[in-house]
PDB file of C-alpha atoms and ligand atoms in Angstrom:
ATOM      1  CA  UNK A   1    -227.497 -41.922 -76.485  1.00  0.00           C
ATOM      2  CA  UNK A   2    -230.347 -39.886 -74.818  1.00  0.00           C
ATOM      3  CA  UNK A   3    -232.372 -37.725 -76.972  1.00  0.00           C
ATOM      4  CA  UNK A   4    -233.422 -34.205 -75.753  1.00  0.00           C
ATOM      5  CA  UNK A   5    -236.955 -33.631 -76.491  1.00  0.00           C
ATOM      6  CA  UNK A   6    -238.113 -29.805 -76.334  1.00  0.00           C
ATOM      7  CA  UNK A   7    -240.652 -29.179 -73.389  1.00  0.00           C
ATOM      8  CA  UNK A   8    -243.030 -28.002 -75.995  1.00  0.00           C
ATOM      9  CA  UNK A   9    -242.969 -31.487 -77.591  1.00  0.00           C
ATOM     10  CA  UNK A  10    -243.042 -33.309 -74.259  1.00  0.00           C
ATOM     11  CA  UNK A  11    -246.341 -31.409 -73.466  1.00  0.00           C
ATOM     12  CA  UNK A  12    -247.794 -32.395 -76.734  1.00  0.00           C
ATOM     13  CA  UNK A  13    -246.737 -35.842 -76.484  1.00  0.00           C
ATOM     14  CA  UNK A  14    -248.281 -36.075 -72.959  1.00  0.00           C
ATOM     15  CA  UNK A  15    -251.725 -34.495 -73.888  1.00  0.00           C
ATOM     16  CA  UNK A  16    -252.104 -36.439 -77.167  1.00  0.00           C
ATOM     17  CA  UNK A  17    -255.013 -38.888 -77.114  1.00  0.00           C
ATOM     18  CA  UNK A  18    -255.649 -39.842 -80.629  1.00  0.00           C
ATOM     19  CA  UNK A  19    -252.066 -40.971 -82.056  1.00  0.00           C
ATOM     20  CA  UNK A  20    -251.002 -42.121 -85.546  1.00  0.00           C
ATOM     21  CA  UNK A  21    -247.668 -43.658 -86.183  1.00  0.00           C
ATOM     22  CA  UNK A  22    -246.645 -43.792 -90.001  1.00  0.00           C
ATOM     23  CA  UNK A  23    -243.554 -45.901 -90.778  1.00  0.00           C
ATOM     24  CA  UNK A  24    -241.456 -46.639 -93.785  1.00  0.00           C
ATOM     25  CA  UNK A  25    -238.188 -48.893 -94.560  1.00  0.00           C
ATOM     26  CA  UNK A  26    -236.148 -46.676 -92.041  1.00  0.00           C
ATOM     27  CA  UNK A  27    -237.611 -48.049 -88.814  1.00  0.00           C
ATOM     28  CA  UNK A  28    -236.437 -51.522 -90.064  1.00  0.00           C
ATOM     29  CA  UNK A  29    -232.774 -50.223 -90.913  1.00  0.00           C
ATOM     30  CA  UNK A  30    -231.701 -50.928 -87.284  1.00  0.00           C
ATOM     31  CA  UNK A  31    -232.934 -54.419 -87.499  1.00  0.00           C
ATOM     32  CA  UNK A  32    -230.378 -54.870 -90.546  1.00  0.00           C
ATOM     33  CA  UNK A  33    -233.001 -54.546 -93.316  1.00  0.00           C
ATOM     34  CA  UNK A  34    -231.660 -52.160 -96.112  1.00  0.00           C
ATOM     35  CA  UNK A  35    -234.146 -49.673 -96.658  1.00  0.00           C
ATOM     36  CA  UNK A  36    -236.122 -49.323 -99.980  1.00  0.00           C
ATOM     37  CA  UNK A  37    -233.855 -46.833-101.629  1.00  0.00           C
ATOM     38  CA  UNK A  38    -230.621 -48.355-100.341  1.00  0.00           C
ATOM     39  CA  UNK A  39    -228.205 -49.585-103.086  1.00  0.00           C
ATOM     40  CA  UNK A  40    -229.137 -53.259-103.597  1.00  0.00           C
ATOM     41  CA  UNK A  41    -226.215 -55.702-102.949  1.00  0.00           C
ATOM     42  CA  UNK A  42    -224.791 -58.772-105.028  1.00  0.00           C
ATOM     43  CA  UNK A  43    -226.718 -60.170-107.587  1.00  0.00           C
ATOM     44  CA  UNK A  44    -229.293 -57.312-107.426  1.00  0.00           C
ATOM     45  CA  UNK A  45    -227.117 -54.510-107.452  1.00  0.00           C
ATOM     46  CA  UNK A  46    -227.831 -53.597-111.098  1.00  0.00           C
ATOM     47  CA  UNK A  47    -231.305 -53.389-110.511  1.00  0.00           C
ATOM     48  CA  UNK A  48    -233.726 -50.677-109.019  1.00  0.00           C
ATOM     49  CA  UNK A  49    -236.669 -51.776-106.624  1.00  0.00           C
ATOM     50  CA  UNK A  50    -239.035 -49.755-108.389  1.00  0.00           C
ATOM     51  CA  UNK A  51    -238.362 -51.643-111.527  1.00  0.00           C
ATOM     52  CA  UNK A  52    -238.608 -55.147-109.845  1.00  0.00           C
ATOM     53  CA  UNK A  53    -241.708 -54.201-107.885  1.00  0.00           C
ATOM     54  CA  UNK A  54    -244.311 -54.057-110.607  1.00  0.00           C
ATOM     55  CA  UNK A  55    -246.910 -56.124-112.399  1.00  0.00           C
ATOM     56  CA  UNK A  56    -244.742 -55.412-115.585  1.00  0.00           C
ATOM     57  CA  UNK A  57    -241.597 -57.018-114.317  1.00  0.00           C
ATOM     58  CA  UNK A  58    -243.390 -60.022-113.100  1.00  0.00           C
ATOM     59  CA  UNK A  59    -245.186 -60.666-116.460  1.00  0.00           C
ATOM     60  CA  UNK A  60    -241.831 -59.869-118.166  1.00  0.00           C
ATOM     61  CA  UNK A  61    -239.473 -62.170-115.915  1.00  0.00           C
ATOM     62  CA  UNK A  62    -241.563 -63.941-113.240  1.00  0.00           C
ATOM     63  CA  UNK A  63    -238.493 -66.071-112.296  1.00  0.00           C
ATOM     64  CA  UNK A  64    -236.430 -62.968-111.597  1.00  0.00           C
ATOM     65  CA  UNK A  65    -238.965 -61.147-109.540  1.00  0.00           C
ATOM     66  CA  UNK A  66    -239.999 -64.452-107.527  1.00  0.00           C
ATOM     67  CA  UNK A  67    -236.199 -64.890-106.762  1.00  0.00           C
ATOM     68  CA  UNK A  68    -235.649 -61.407-105.949  1.00  0.00           C
ATOM     69  CA  UNK A  69    -238.504 -61.623-103.042  1.00  0.00           C
ATOM     70  CA  UNK A  70    -237.238 -65.098-102.034  1.00  0.00           C
ATOM     71  CA  UNK A  71    -233.730 -63.208-101.512  1.00  0.00           C
ATOM     72  CA  UNK A  72    -235.543 -60.501 -99.532  1.00  0.00           C
ATOM     73  CA  UNK A  73    -237.476 -63.110 -97.396  1.00  0.00           C
ATOM     74  CA  UNK A  74    -234.441 -64.448 -96.343  1.00  0.00           C
ATOM     75  CA  UNK A  75    -233.108 -61.291 -94.758  1.00  0.00           C
ATOM     76  CA  UNK A  76    -236.654 -60.576 -93.220  1.00  0.00           C
ATOM     77  CA  UNK A  77    -236.558 -64.198 -91.586  1.00  0.00           C
ATOM     78  CA  UNK A  78    -233.281 -63.209 -89.954  1.00  0.00           C
ATOM     79  CA  UNK A  79    -234.494 -59.778 -88.847  1.00  0.00           C
ATOM     80  CA  UNK A  80    -235.761 -58.957 -85.440  1.00  0.00           C
ATOM     81  CA  UNK A  81    -237.875 -56.023 -84.127  1.00  0.00           C
ATOM     82  CA  UNK A  82    -235.692 -53.242 -82.876  1.00  0.00           C
ATOM     83  CA  UNK A  83    -236.274 -50.543 -80.002  1.00  0.00           C
ATOM     84  CA  UNK A  84    -238.227 -48.493 -82.399  1.00  0.00           C
ATOM     85  CA  UNK A  85    -240.715 -51.227 -83.201  1.00  0.00           C
ATOM     86  CA  UNK A  86    -241.019 -52.082 -79.557  1.00  0.00           C
ATOM     87  CA  UNK A  87    -241.460 -48.401 -78.543  1.00  0.00           C
ATOM     88  CA  UNK A  88    -244.631 -48.229 -80.758  1.00  0.00           C
ATOM     89  CA  UNK A  89    -245.976 -51.339 -79.338  1.00  0.00           C
ATOM     90  CA  UNK A  90    -245.538 -49.734 -76.082  1.00  0.00           C
ATOM     91  CA  UNK A  91    -247.490 -46.740 -77.086  1.00  0.00           C
ATOM     92  CA  UNK A  92    -250.282 -48.617 -78.343  1.00  0.00           C
ATOM     93  CA  UNK A  93    -250.839 -50.590 -75.157  1.00  0.00           C
ATOM     94  CA  UNK A  94    -251.205 -47.361 -73.272  1.00  0.00           C
ATOM     95  CA  UNK A  95    -253.031 -45.263 -75.558  1.00  0.00           C
ATOM     96  CA  UNK A  96    -256.292 -46.800 -76.768  1.00  0.00           C
ATOM     97  CA  UNK A  97    -256.758 -44.259 -79.650  1.00  0.00           C
ATOM     98  CA  UNK A  98    -253.444 -45.375 -81.374  1.00  0.00           C
ATOM     99  CA  UNK A  99    -253.115 -46.222 -85.076  1.00  0.00           C
ATOM    100  CA  UNK A 100    -249.918 -47.772 -86.601  1.00  0.00           C
ATOM    101  CA  UNK A 101    -249.903 -47.211 -90.536  1.00  0.00           C
ATOM    102  CA  UNK A 102    -246.869 -48.798 -92.148  1.00  0.00           C
ATOM    103  CA  UNK A 103    -245.696 -49.053 -95.594  1.00  0.00           C
ATOM    104  CA  UNK A 104    -243.318 -51.800 -94.525  1.00  0.00           C
ATOM    105  CA  UNK A 105    -243.948 -55.394 -95.937  1.00  0.00           C
ATOM    106  CA  UNK A 106    -241.341 -57.143 -93.370  1.00  0.00           C
ATOM    107  CA  UNK A 107    -243.754 -57.994 -90.635  1.00  0.00           C
ATOM    108  CA  UNK A 108    -241.704 -56.618 -88.003  1.00  0.00           C
ATOM    109  CA  UNK A 109    -244.425 -54.432 -86.202  1.00  0.00           C
ATOM    110  CA  UNK A 110    -246.587 -57.458 -85.543  1.00  0.00           C
ATOM    111  CA  UNK A 111    -243.532 -59.390 -84.170  1.00  0.00           C
ATOM    112  CA  UNK A 112    -242.863 -56.473 -81.753  1.00  0.00           C
ATOM    113  CA  UNK A 113    -246.609 -56.882 -80.677  1.00  0.00           C
ATOM    114  CA  UNK A 114    -248.450 -53.926 -82.570  1.00  0.00           C
ATOM    115  CA  UNK A 115    -251.938 -54.900 -83.133  1.00  0.00           C
ATOM    116  CA  UNK A 116    -253.973 -51.405 -84.046  1.00  0.00           C
ATOM    117  CA  UNK A 117    -251.836 -51.798 -87.405  1.00  0.00           C
ATOM    118  CA  UNK A 118    -252.662 -51.375 -90.984  1.00  0.00           C
ATOM    119  CA  UNK A 119    -250.280 -52.545 -93.634  1.00  0.00           C
ATOM    120  CA  UNK A 120    -250.566 -50.386 -96.543  1.00  0.00           C
ATOM    121  CA  UNK A 121    -248.204 -52.239 -99.156  1.00  0.00           C
ATOM    122  CA  UNK A 122    -248.942 -55.901 -97.866  1.00  0.00           C
ATOM    123  CA  UNK A 123    -246.652 -58.395 -96.407  1.00  0.00           C
ATOM    124  CA  UNK A 124    -243.663 -60.083 -97.745  1.00  0.00           C
ATOM    125  CA  UNK A 125    -244.255 -63.244 -95.751  1.00  0.00           C
ATOM    126  CA  UNK A 126    -247.663 -63.939 -97.216  1.00  0.00           C
ATOM    127  CA  UNK A 127    -247.899 -65.562-100.695  1.00  0.00           C
ATOM    128  CA  UNK A 128    -251.021 -65.499-102.868  1.00  0.00           C
ATOM    129  CA  UNK A 129    -251.708 -66.568-106.722  1.00  0.00           C
ATOM    130  CA  UNK A 130    -251.487 -64.010-109.690  1.00  0.00           C
ATOM    131  CA  UNK A 131    -254.970 -64.907-110.702  1.00  0.00           C
ATOM    132  CA  UNK A 132    -257.328 -65.154-107.884  1.00  0.00           C
ATOM    133  CA  UNK A 133    -255.233 -64.094-104.890  1.00  0.00           C
ATOM    134  CA  UNK A 134    -255.486 -67.442-103.440  1.00  0.00           C
ATOM    135  CA  UNK A 135    -253.318 -67.561-100.286  1.00  0.00           C
ATOM    136  CA  UNK A 136    -250.657 -70.182-100.477  1.00  0.00           C
ATOM    137  CA  UNK A 137    -248.674 -71.419 -97.109  1.00  0.00           C
ATOM    138  CA  UNK A 138    -246.823 -74.122 -99.013  1.00  0.00           C
ATOM    139  CA  UNK A 139    -246.126 -75.147-102.665  1.00  0.00           C
ATOM    140  CA  UNK A 140    -244.702 -77.982-104.486  1.00  0.00           C
ATOM    141  CA  UNK A 141    -241.226 -77.438-105.741  1.00  0.00           C
ATOM    142  CA  UNK A 142    -240.735 -76.656-109.445  1.00  0.00           C
ATOM    143  CA  UNK A 143    -238.101 -76.680-111.919  1.00  0.00           C
ATOM    144  CA  UNK A 144    -238.883 -73.142-113.307  1.00  0.00           C
ATOM    145  CA  UNK A 145    -240.086 -70.645-110.438  1.00  0.00           C
ATOM    146  CA  UNK A 146    -242.434 -69.071-109.602  1.00  0.00           C
ATOM    147  CA  UNK A 147    -244.326 -72.217-108.130  1.00  0.00           C
ATOM    148  CA  UNK A 148    -247.807 -72.739-108.870  1.00  0.00           C
ATOM    149  CA  UNK A 149    -251.149 -72.081-106.863  1.00  0.00           C
ATOM    150  CA  UNK A 150    -252.497 -75.543-105.469  1.00  0.00           C
ATOM    151  CA  UNK A 151    -256.174 -74.412-106.218  1.00  0.00           C
ATOM    152  CA  UNK A 152    -255.991 -72.955-109.789  1.00  0.00           C
ATOM    153  CA  UNK A 153    -252.533 -73.510-111.073  1.00  0.00           C
ATOM    154  CA  UNK A 154    -251.620 -69.562-111.556  1.00  0.00           C
ATOM    155  CA  UNK A 155    -248.164 -68.275-110.910  1.00  0.00           C
ATOM    156  CA  UNK A 156    -247.675 -67.651-107.040  1.00  0.00           C
ATOM    157  CA  UNK A 157    -246.311 -63.944-106.231  1.00  0.00           C
ATOM    158  CA  UNK A 158    -245.860 -61.918-102.802  1.00  0.00           C
ATOM    159  CA  UNK A 159    -248.853 -60.366-101.302  1.00  0.00           C
ATOM    160  CA  UNK A 160    -247.437 -57.009-101.498  1.00  0.00           C
ATOM    161  CA  UNK A 161    -248.652 -53.780-103.368  1.00  0.00           C
ATOM    162  CA  UNK A 162    -246.624 -53.369-106.490  1.00  0.00           C
ATOM    163  CA  UNK A 163    -246.033 -49.825-107.995  1.00  0.00           C
ATOM    164  CA  UNK A 164    -249.227 -49.372-110.368  1.00  0.00           C
ATOM    165  CA  UNK A 165    -251.171 -51.544-107.964  1.00  0.00           C
ATOM    166  CA  UNK A 166    -253.967 -49.999-105.872  1.00  0.00           C
ATOM    167  CA  UNK A 167    -253.347 -50.248-101.965  1.00  0.00           C
ATOM    168  CA  UNK A 168    -255.897 -52.514 -99.966  1.00  0.00           C
ATOM    169  CA  UNK A 169    -258.930 -50.376 -99.769  1.00  0.00           C
ATOM    170  CA  UNK A 170    -259.896 -50.755 -96.179  1.00  0.00           C
ATOM    171  CA  UNK A 171    -256.563 -50.415 -94.922  1.00  0.00           C
ATOM    172  CA  UNK A 172    -255.988 -47.042 -96.858  1.00  0.00           C
ATOM    173  CA  UNK A 173    -259.340 -45.807 -95.659  1.00  0.00           C
ATOM    174  CA  UNK A 174    -258.738 -46.593 -91.805  1.00  0.00           C
ATOM    175  CA  UNK A 175    -255.470 -45.004 -92.064  1.00  0.00           C
ATOM    176  CA  UNK A 176    -256.806 -41.855 -93.955  1.00  0.00           C
ATOM    177  CA  UNK A 177    -259.856 -41.452 -91.294  1.00  0.00           C
ATOM    178  CA  UNK A 178    -257.113 -41.596 -88.464  1.00  0.00           C
ATOM    179  CA  UNK A 179    -254.798 -39.371 -90.106  1.00  0.00           C
ATOM    180  CA  UNK A 180    -257.681 -36.563 -90.326  1.00  0.00           C
ATOM    181  CA  UNK A 181    -258.965 -37.119 -86.777  1.00  0.00           C
ATOM    182  CA  UNK A 182    -255.681 -37.580 -84.804  1.00  0.00           C
ATOM    183  CA  UNK A 183    -254.172 -34.802 -82.728  1.00  0.00           C
ATOM    184  CA  UNK A 184    -250.643 -36.320 -82.992  1.00  0.00           C
ATOM    185  CA  UNK A 185    -248.864 -37.758 -86.167  1.00  0.00           C
ATOM    186  CA  UNK A 186    -245.600 -39.372 -86.009  1.00  0.00           C
ATOM    187  CA  UNK A 187    -243.964 -39.917 -89.408  1.00  0.00           C
ATOM    188  CA  UNK A 188    -241.278 -42.247 -89.095  1.00  0.00           C
ATOM    189  CA  UNK A 189    -238.505 -43.552 -91.316  1.00  0.00           C
ATOM    190  CA  UNK A 190    -239.878 -42.665 -94.579  1.00  0.00           C
ATOM    191  CA  UNK A 191    -238.649 -40.607 -97.520  1.00  0.00           C
ATOM    192  CA  UNK A 192    -242.298 -39.646 -97.736  1.00  0.00           C
ATOM    193  CA  UNK A 193    -242.223 -39.991-101.678  1.00  0.00           C
ATOM    194  CA  UNK A 194    -244.425 -43.034-102.444  1.00  0.00           C
ATOM    195  CA  UNK A 195    -248.120 -42.091-102.946  1.00  0.00           C
ATOM    196  CA  UNK A 196    -251.125 -42.790-101.971  1.00  0.00           C
ATOM    197  CA  UNK A 197    -249.539 -43.600 -98.534  1.00  0.00           C
ATOM    198  CA  UNK A 198    -247.171 -40.399 -98.401  1.00  0.00           C
ATOM    199  CA  UNK A 199    -250.281 -38.187 -98.189  1.00  0.00           C
ATOM    200  CA  UNK A 200    -251.092 -39.210 -94.658  1.00  0.00           C
ATOM    201  CA  UNK A 201    -248.947 -36.869 -92.760  1.00  0.00           C
ATOM    202  CA  UNK A 202    -250.037 -33.869 -94.976  1.00  0.00           C
ATOM    203  CA  UNK A 203    -253.629 -34.767 -94.403  1.00  0.00           C
ATOM    204  CA  UNK A 204    -252.776 -34.894 -90.761  1.00  0.00           C
ATOM    205  CA  UNK A 205    -251.328 -31.664 -90.552  1.00  0.00           C
ATOM    206  CA  UNK A 206    -253.933 -29.951 -92.969  1.00  0.00           C
ATOM    207  CA  UNK A 207    -256.485 -31.121 -90.082  1.00  0.00           C
ATOM    208  CA  UNK A 208    -254.697 -29.524 -87.283  1.00  0.00           C
ATOM    209  CA  UNK A 209    -252.655 -32.362 -86.069  1.00  0.00           C
ATOM    210  CA  UNK A 210    -249.119 -31.993 -84.571  1.00  0.00           C
ATOM    211  CA  UNK A 211    -246.841 -33.578 -86.862  1.00  0.00           C
ATOM    212  CA  UNK A 212    -243.536 -35.122 -85.765  1.00  0.00           C
ATOM    213  CA  UNK A 213    -240.960 -36.323 -88.123  1.00  0.00           C
ATOM    214  CA  UNK A 214    -238.184 -38.862 -87.041  1.00  0.00           C
ATOM    215  CA  UNK A 215    -235.609 -39.097 -89.755  1.00  0.00           C
ATOM    216  CA  UNK A 216    -231.982 -38.673 -89.968  1.00  0.00           C
ATOM    217  CA  UNK A 217    -232.388 -37.045 -93.260  1.00  0.00           C
ATOM    218  CA  UNK A 218    -234.335 -34.250 -94.850  1.00  0.00           C
ATOM    219  CA  UNK A 219    -237.584 -35.344 -96.634  1.00  0.00           C
ATOM    220  CA  UNK A 220    -240.540 -33.428 -98.286  1.00  0.00           C
ATOM    221  CA  UNK A 221    -242.374 -33.352 -94.869  1.00  0.00           C
ATOM    222  CA  UNK A 222    -239.409 -31.745 -93.071  1.00  0.00           C
ATOM    223  CA  UNK A 223    -240.572 -28.250 -93.882  1.00  0.00           C
ATOM    224  CA  UNK A 224    -244.122 -28.854 -92.749  1.00  0.00           C
ATOM    225  CA  UNK A 225    -243.548 -30.833 -89.764  1.00  0.00           C
ATOM    226  CA  UNK A 226    -244.115 -29.172 -86.318  1.00  0.00           C
ATOM    227  CA  UNK A 227    -241.159 -31.068 -84.928  1.00  0.00           C
ATOM    228  CA  UNK A 228    -238.363 -32.685 -86.482  1.00  0.00           C
ATOM    229  CA  UNK A 229    -235.972 -35.438 -84.743  1.00  0.00           C
ATOM    230  CA  UNK A 230    -233.027 -36.009 -86.648  1.00  0.00           C
ATOM    231  CA  UNK A 231    -232.294 -39.200 -85.103  1.00  0.00           C
ATOM    232  CA  UNK A 232    -232.427 -42.827 -85.825  1.00  0.00           C
ATOM    233  CA  UNK A 233    -235.929 -44.341 -85.020  1.00  0.00           C
ATOM    234  CA  UNK A 234    -234.287 -46.723 -82.549  1.00  0.00           C
ATOM    235  CA  UNK A 235    -232.994 -44.029 -80.541  1.00  0.00           C
ATOM    236  CA  UNK A 236    -235.769 -41.136 -80.783  1.00  0.00           C
ATOM    237  CA  UNK A 237    -238.774 -43.667 -80.405  1.00  0.00           C
ATOM    238  CA  UNK A 238    -237.833 -45.025 -76.673  1.00  0.00           C
ATOM    239  CA  UNK A 239    -237.215 -41.361 -75.719  1.00  0.00           C
ATOM    240  CA  UNK A 240    -240.604 -40.451 -77.186  1.00  0.00           C
ATOM    241  CA  UNK A 241    -242.464 -43.301 -75.542  1.00  0.00           C
ATOM    242  CA  UNK A 242    -241.006 -42.528 -72.112  1.00  0.00           C
ATOM    243  CA  UNK A 243    -241.550 -38.774 -72.502  1.00  0.00           C
ATOM    244  CA  UNK A 244    -245.217 -39.533 -73.361  1.00  0.00           C
ATOM    245  CA  UNK A 245    -245.957 -42.338 -70.562  1.00  0.00           C
ATOM    246  CA  UNK A 246    -243.692 -41.864 -67.737  1.00  0.00           C
TER     247      UNK A 246
HETATM  248  C1  LIG B   1    -250.871 -46.494-106.898  1.00  0.00           C
HETATM  249  C2  LIG B   1    -244.074 -53.164-101.626  1.00  0.00           C
HETATM  250  C3  LIG B   1    -253.045 -46.383-107.995  1.00  0.00           C
HETATM  251  C4  LIG B   1    -243.347 -53.876-102.863  1.00  0.00           C
HETATM  252  C5  LIG B   1    -244.059 -50.491-102.311  1.00  0.00           C
HETATM  253  C6  LIG B   1    -246.988 -44.150-112.485  1.00  0.00           C
HETATM  254  C7  LIG B   1    -247.774 -45.500-112.760  1.00  0.00           C
HETATM  255  C8  LIG B   1    -248.521 -46.130-111.701  1.00  0.00           C
HETATM  256  C9  LIG B   1    -248.134 -45.097-110.501  1.00  0.00           C
HETATM  257  C10 LIG B   1    -247.447 -44.299-110.390  1.00  0.00           C
HETATM  258  C11 LIG B   1    -246.860 -43.916-111.573  1.00  0.00           C
HETATM  259  N1  LIG B   1    -245.902 -42.684-111.085  1.00  0.00           N
HETATM  260  C12 LIG B   1    -246.291 -42.406-109.730  1.00  0.00           C
HETATM  261  C13 LIG B   1    -247.253 -43.424-109.369  1.00  0.00           C
HETATM  262  C14 LIG B   1    -247.706 -43.614-107.840  1.00  0.00           C
HETATM  263  C15 LIG B   1    -246.667 -44.562-107.496  1.00  0.00           C
HETATM  264  C16 LIG B   1    -245.420 -43.717-106.765  1.00  0.00           C
HETATM  265  O1  LIG B   1    -245.904 -43.050-105.477  1.00  0.00           O
HETATM  266  N2  LIG B   1    -244.343 -43.787-107.148  1.00  0.00           N
HETATM  267  C17 LIG B   1    -243.303 -43.144-106.545  1.00  0.00           C
HETATM  268  C18 LIG B   1    -242.040 -43.803-106.782  1.00  0.00           C
HETATM  269  C19 LIG B   1    -243.220 -41.650-107.285  1.00  0.00           C
HETATM  270  N3  LIG B   1    -247.298 -45.195-106.394  1.00  0.00           N
HETATM  271  C20 LIG B   1    -247.982 -46.510-106.629  1.00  0.00           C
HETATM  272  O2  LIG B   1    -247.625 -46.967-107.729  1.00  0.00           O
HETATM  273  C21 LIG B   1    -248.884 -46.979-105.613  1.00  0.00           C
HETATM  274  N4  LIG B   1    -250.071 -47.386-106.375  1.00  0.00           N
HETATM  275  O3  LIG B   1    -250.749 -45.558-107.073  1.00  0.00           O
HETATM  276  O4  LIG B   1    -252.063 -47.164-107.323  1.00  0.00           O
HETATM  277  C22 LIG B   1    -252.771 -46.345-109.451  1.00  0.00           C
HETATM  278  C23 LIG B   1    -252.815 -47.401-110.145  1.00  0.00           C
HETATM  279  C24 LIG B   1    -252.479 -47.453-111.478  1.00  0.00           C
HETATM  280  C25 LIG B   1    -251.989 -46.233-112.113  1.00  0.00           C
HETATM  281  C26 LIG B   1    -251.996 -45.121-111.287  1.00  0.00           C
HETATM  282  C27 LIG B   1    -252.127 -44.930-110.067  1.00  0.00           C
HETATM  283  C28 LIG B   1    -248.359 -48.105-105.043  1.00  0.00           C
HETATM  284  C29 LIG B   1    -247.230 -47.731-104.038  1.00  0.00           C
HETATM  285  C30 LIG B   1    -246.650 -49.125-103.205  1.00  0.00           C
HETATM  286  C31 LIG B   1    -245.614 -49.673-103.807  1.00  0.00           C
HETATM  287  N5  LIG B   1    -244.876 -50.729-103.171  1.00  0.00           N
HETATM  288  N6  LIG B   1    -243.707 -51.461-101.477  1.00  0.00           N
HETATM  289  C32 LIG B   1    -242.107 -54.173-102.216  1.00  0.00           C
HETATM  290  O5  LIG B   1    -241.699 -53.865-100.916  1.00  0.00           O
HETATM  291  O6  LIG B   1    -241.425 -54.913-103.048  1.00  0.00           O
HETATM  292  S1  LIG B   1    -243.522 -48.965-102.061  1.00  0.00           S
HETATM  293  C33 LIG B   1    -241.885 -49.177-101.166  1.00  0.00           C
HETATM  294  O7  LIG B   1    -241.495 -47.818-100.964  1.00  0.00           O
HETATM  295  C34 LIG B   1    -241.804 -49.885 -99.789  1.00  0.00           C
HETATM  296  O8  LIG B   1    -243.093 -50.315 -99.336  1.00  0.00           O
HETATM  297  C35 LIG B   1    -241.356 -48.639 -98.927  1.00  0.00           C
HETATM  298  O9  LIG B   1    -241.855 -48.565 -97.668  1.00  0.00           O
HETATM  299  C36 LIG B   1    -241.975 -47.583 -99.628  1.00  0.00           C
HETATM  300  C37 LIG B   1    -241.660 -46.088 -99.413  1.00  0.00           C
HETATM  301  O10 LIG B   1    -240.092 -46.139 -99.118  1.00  0.00           O
HETATM  302  P1  LIG B   1    -239.684 -45.961 -97.551  1.00  0.00           P
HETATM  303  O11 LIG B   1    -240.535 -46.807 -96.690  1.00  0.00           O
HETATM  304  O12 LIG B   1    -239.971 -44.273 -97.452  1.00  0.00           O
HETATM  305  O13 LIG B   1    -238.201 -46.262 -97.693  1.00  0.00           O
HETATM  306  P2  LIG B   1    -237.061 -45.221 -98.459  1.00  0.00           P
HETATM  307  O14 LIG B   1    -235.949 -46.290 -98.569  1.00  0.00           O
HETATM  308  O15 LIG B   1    -237.489 -44.706 -99.540  1.00  0.00           O
HETATM  309  O16 LIG B   1    -236.816 -44.313 -97.487  1.00  0.00           O
HETATM  310  C38 LIG B   1    -236.135 -44.777 -96.139  1.00  0.00           C
HETATM  311  C39 LIG B   1    -236.122 -43.551 -95.111  1.00  0.00           C
HETATM  312  O17 LIG B   1    -235.810 -43.788 -93.831  1.00  0.00           O
HETATM  313  C40 LIG B   1    -235.166 -42.594 -95.613  1.00  0.00           C
HETATM  314  O18 LIG B   1    -235.821 -41.267 -95.363  1.00  0.00           O
HETATM  315  C41 LIG B   1    -234.075 -42.643 -94.557  1.00  0.00           C
HETATM  316  O19 LIG B   1    -233.501 -41.231 -94.472  1.00  0.00           O
HETATM  317  C42 LIG B   1    -234.641 -42.987 -93.350  1.00  0.00           C
HETATM  318  N7  LIG B   1    -233.922 -44.032 -92.367  1.00  0.00           N
HETATM  319  C43 LIG B   1    -232.854 -44.616 -92.954  1.00  0.00           C
HETATM  320  N8  LIG B   1    -232.153 -45.178 -91.745  1.00  0.00           N
HETATM  321  C44 LIG B   1    -233.251 -44.855 -90.517  1.00  0.00           C
HETATM  322  C45 LIG B   1    -234.149 -43.946 -91.109  1.00  0.00           C
HETATM  323  N9  LIG B   1    -235.235 -43.384 -90.250  1.00  0.00           N
HETATM  324  C46 LIG B   1    -235.142 -43.572 -89.132  1.00  0.00           C
HETATM  325  N10 LIG B   1    -234.124 -44.405 -88.479  1.00  0.00           N
HETATM  326  C47 LIG B   1    -233.352 -44.986 -89.092  1.00  0.00           C
HETATM  327  N11 LIG B   1    -232.498 -45.773 -88.724  1.00  0.00           N
END
């Protein structure tokens, strides 16, 4: 289904030179990955993600948290980038001043070819140890998960930012600098509720960027955005890319 973009928006897309795309779980929904706030299914239905993605939950019940991530990694391994991810990689290839800042931990942007990319909340496909963040590519099987670090014996954990943990400093700073300098900010598939990442679209708007929201639902950014495309990312982003580049 084609998306009709207003003429004013097309002009701004074509004129934009410094572009930031900011993505959340919604861009991966069409790759079959449930969004962060979708109800969890099966075994995990009774838990809220915010209650599992915390250092406290891991300290209290490391096995449960480890197995929750194993369960999610299974879905991520089966998922593939969708037209939304590919459209952003296409824009990056055509616009040198492009940066993609994602909150997602599924690694789908990199698999779609995005390189000017910061992962603000880490990556579920990377595993580190709890005590020293030693990277772990593989680990010995254990009777009682989580497995242990081969270097120091500490429990292993996913290399993601849990609630209450600080974001990777360099990644956040790079995203913030790009947000205040860009002339076009695309906020895609995010409920715009998790800070400090959710500050980025507001910082861009405050510095005069054209802010475009792509989300089927209303969010706290909707009233501030210059343009709102109430569409799925997999539909809207190819239309944005072709308006910008064709
Ligand atoms: C921090 C990785 C400093 C893990 C994630 C009390 C104590 C400590 C901190 C806080 C506190 N109270 C508040 C805070 C701050 C907290 C926060 O913001 N909480 C929120 C809930 C209020 N933030 C933090 O803790 C951050 N750290 O502040 O450190 C500090 C330190 C100590 C003490 C104080 C401060 C860390 C935040 C990072 C947490 N980690 N993920 C994991 O994945 O397991 S966040 C998690 O939410 C995901 O990364 C996700 O990306 C992110 C945001 O969610 P969304 O991506 O927006 O996804 P969501 O499901 O919400 O929305 C999907 C959207 O897509 C919807 O709008 C939907 O309409 C739309 N959609 C659906 N389908 C489509 C679509 N759009 C387009 N196309 C479609 N097809």
